[in-house]
Amino acid sequence: TPRYENPVVFYGSSITQGGCATRPGNSYVNMVARALQSNFTSLAFTGNAKGEDEIAHYIKGLDMSCFVYDYDHNAPDAEHLEKTHQRMFNIIRQANPELPIVMMPAPCYTPDETQKKRAAIVKKTYDDAVASGDKNVYFIDGKKLMKYAKTDGFSDYLGCHPNDLGFYSMAQALIPLLKKLI
């Protein structure tokens, strides 16, 4: 029986979907839900989570205990991410002023320049929210997401899709925070 009435809502890419986990239960979303004894809604769209206004308007109307979003990998480029990330946050925040919102860039222990630029865009959304007085917004950087897996946490040579160890590491970064939030 779930301990929380409203689910944690996750929005993101194939990473959020659990792509490359050896079984569905090994995705970070499922690990988090089990640890929290919480229901969850996974709005994960392999290659297609791009921070569209339509999905932001859909999400803002959901009953949820927390919102976690990490669609960085699906944004075609940094410019697209910059154009959509803060706007998505603002749409959801305006309708849910007290909702805990967690932002995450792509999981990466040793980011290259492109990954650093993209992570800075996600962090800027967080920083702007905090600067405007938002006290219920949270940021977990990509290095912390891969703390326990480092570079061994990926199933592909590009360092894009976490394997089971990578998903475990991501879950370990989220569980303590979400336990406090919900």
Coordinates of C-alpha atoms in Angstrom, one line a residue:
T1 CA 0.0 0.0 0.0
P2 CA 1.5 3.4 -1.0
R3 CA 2.3 5.7 1.9
Y4 CA 1.5 8.8 -0.1
E5 CA -1.8 9.6 -1.8
N6 CA -0.5 11.7 -4.7
P7 CA 2.3 10.2 -6.9
V8 CA 5.7 11.6 -7.6
V9 CA 5.6 12.7 -11.3
F10 CA 8.7 12.2 -13.4
Y11 CA 9.1 13.8 -16.9
G12 CA 12.0 13.0 -19.1
S13 CA 13.8 10.9 -21.7
S14 CA 14.7 7.3 -22.3
I15 CA 16.7 7.6 -19.1
T16 CA 13.5 8.3 -17.1
Q17 CA 11.8 5.5 -19.0
G18 CA 14.5 3.1 -17.8
G19 CA 16.0 2.4 -21.2
C20 CA 19.0 0.0 -20.9
A21 CA 18.0 -1.2 -17.4
T22 CA 18.1 -5.0 -17.4
R23 CA 14.5 -5.1 -16.2
P24 CA 11.9 -2.4 -15.5
G25 CA 12.3 -2.6 -11.8
N26 CA 15.9 -1.4 -12.1
S27 CA 15.1 2.0 -13.5
Y28 CA 15.8 4.9 -11.1
V29 CA 12.1 5.8 -11.1
N30 CA 11.1 2.4 -9.9
M31 CA 13.9 2.2 -7.3
V32 CA 12.8 5.6 -5.9
A33 CA 9.2 4.6 -5.8
R34 CA 10.0 1.4 -4.0
A35 CA 12.2 3.1 -1.5
L36 CA 9.5 5.8 -0.8
Q37 CA 6.6 3.3 -0.9
S38 CA 5.1 5.8 -3.3
N39 CA 3.0 5.7 -6.4
F40 CA 4.6 7.4 -9.4
T41 CA 3.7 8.6 -12.8
S42 CA 6.4 8.3 -15.4
L43 CA 6.0 10.6 -18.3
A44 CA 9.1 9.4 -20.2
F45 CA 9.3 9.8 -23.9
T46 CA 12.4 8.3 -25.6
G47 CA 13.8 10.9 -27.9
N48 CA 10.6 13.0 -27.6
A49 CA 10.6 14.7 -24.2
K50 CA 11.5 18.2 -25.3
G51 CA 9.8 20.5 -22.8
E52 CA 6.8 21.3 -25.0
D53 CA 4.2 23.8 -23.7
E54 CA 1.4 21.2 -24.3
I55 CA 3.0 18.7 -21.9
A56 CA 3.8 21.4 -19.3
H57 CA 0.1 22.4 -19.3
Y58 CA -0.9 18.7 -18.9
I59 CA 1.6 18.2 -16.1
K60 CA 0.5 21.3 -14.2
G61 CA -3.0 19.9 -13.8
L62 CA -1.9 16.6 -12.3
D63 CA -2.4 15.8 -8.6
M64 CA 1.2 15.1 -7.5
S65 CA 3.3 15.2 -4.3
C66 CA 6.5 16.2 -6.2
F67 CA 7.6 16.9 -9.8
V68 CA 11.0 15.6 -11.1
Y69 CA 12.2 16.6 -14.6
D70 CA 15.2 15.6 -16.5
Y71 CA 14.7 16.0 -20.2
D72 CA 18.1 17.5 -20.9
H73 CA 19.2 14.6 -23.2
N74 CA 16.1 15.0 -25.5
A75 CA 16.5 18.7 -26.1
P76 CA 18.1 18.8 -29.6
D77 CA 20.6 21.4 -28.6
A78 CA 21.5 23.8 -25.8
E79 CA 19.5 26.6 -27.4
H80 CA 16.3 24.5 -27.4
L81 CA 16.9 23.6 -23.8
E82 CA 17.4 27.2 -22.9
K83 CA 14.2 28.2 -24.7
T84 CA 12.1 25.5 -23.0
H85 CA 13.4 24.6 -19.6
Q86 CA 12.6 27.7 -17.6
R87 CA 9.3 28.2 -19.5
M88 CA 8.2 24.6 -18.5
F89 CA 9.1 25.3 -14.9
N90 CA 7.2 28.6 -14.9
I91 CA 4.0 27.0 -16.4
I92 CA 4.0 24.2 -13.7
R93 CA 5.0 26.5 -10.9
Q94 CA 2.4 29.1 -11.6
A95 CA -0.4 26.5 -11.2
N96 CA 1.3 24.7 -8.3
P97 CA 3.0 27.4 -6.1
E98 CA 3.9 25.0 -3.2
L99 CA 4.8 21.9 -5.2
P100 CA 8.3 20.6 -4.7
I101 CA 10.1 20.6 -8.1
V102 CA 13.4 18.8 -8.6
M103 CA 15.5 19.6 -11.7
M104 CA 18.3 17.4 -13.0
P105 CA 20.6 17.7 -16.0
A106 CA 21.8 14.6 -17.7
P107 CA 23.6 12.2 -15.4
C108 CA 27.4 12.6 -16.0
Y109 CA 30.3 12.3 -13.6
T110 CA 32.8 13.8 -16.1
P111 CA 30.9 16.2 -18.3
D112 CA 32.3 17.6 -21.6
E113 CA 31.9 21.2 -22.6
T114 CA 28.5 20.6 -24.2
Q115 CA 27.2 18.8 -21.2
K116 CA 28.5 21.5 -18.9
K117 CA 26.6 24.1 -21.0
R118 CA 23.4 22.2 -20.9
A119 CA 23.7 21.6 -17.1
A120 CA 24.3 25.3 -16.6
I121 CA 21.0 26.0 -18.4
V122 CA 19.1 23.7 -16.0
K123 CA 21.0 25.2 -13.0
K124 CA 20.0 28.7 -14.2
T125 CA 16.3 27.8 -14.1
Y126 CA 16.9 26.7 -10.5
D127 CA 19.0 29.8 -9.6
D128 CA 16.4 32.1 -11.1
A129 CA 13.6 30.4 -9.1
V130 CA 15.6 30.7 -5.8
A131 CA 16.5 34.3 -6.6
S132 CA 12.8 35.1 -7.0
G133 CA 12.0 33.6 -3.6
D134 CA 11.0 30.1 -4.5
K135 CA 11.8 27.9 -1.5
N136 CA 10.5 24.6 -2.9
V137 CA 12.8 24.0 -5.9
Y138 CA 15.7 21.7 -5.9
F139 CA 18.7 20.9 -8.2
I140 CA 20.8 17.7 -8.3
D141 CA 23.8 18.0 -10.6
G142 CA 24.9 15.3 -13.0
K143 CA 28.0 14.4 -11.1
K144 CA 26.0 13.7 -7.9
L145 CA 23.6 11.6 -9.9
M146 CA 26.5 9.4 -10.9
K147 CA 28.4 9.5 -7.6
Y148 CA 28.3 5.7 -7.0
A149 CA 28.7 4.7 -10.7
K150 CA 31.1 7.4 -12.0
T151 CA 32.0 6.3 -15.6
D152 CA 31.0 2.6 -15.1
G153 CA 27.4 3.5 -14.8
F154 CA 26.6 3.6 -18.6
S155 CA 25.5 1.0 -21.0
D156 CA 26.8 2.8 -24.1
Y157 CA 30.2 4.3 -25.0
L158 CA 28.7 7.8 -25.3
G159 CA 27.9 7.9 -21.6
C160 CA 24.2 8.6 -22.3
H161 CA 22.1 5.7 -21.0
P162 CA 22.7 4.5 -17.4
N163 CA 23.0 0.8 -16.8
D164 CA 21.7 -0.8 -13.6
L165 CA 24.6 0.6 -11.6
G166 CA 24.0 4.1 -13.0
F167 CA 20.3 3.9 -12.2
Y168 CA 21.1 2.8 -8.7
S169 CA 23.4 5.8 -8.3
M170 CA 20.7 8.1 -9.6
A171 CA 18.1 6.7 -7.2
Q172 CA 20.6 7.1 -4.3
A173 CA 20.9 10.8 -5.1
L174 CA 17.1 11.3 -5.2
I175 CA 15.8 9.1 -2.4
P176 CA 17.0 11.2 0.6
L177 CA 15.8 14.4 -1.0
L178 CA 12.4 13.1 -1.9
K179 CA 11.9 11.5 1.5
K180 CA 12.2 15.0 3.0
L181 CA 9.9 16.6 0.3
I182 CA 6.9 14.2 0.3

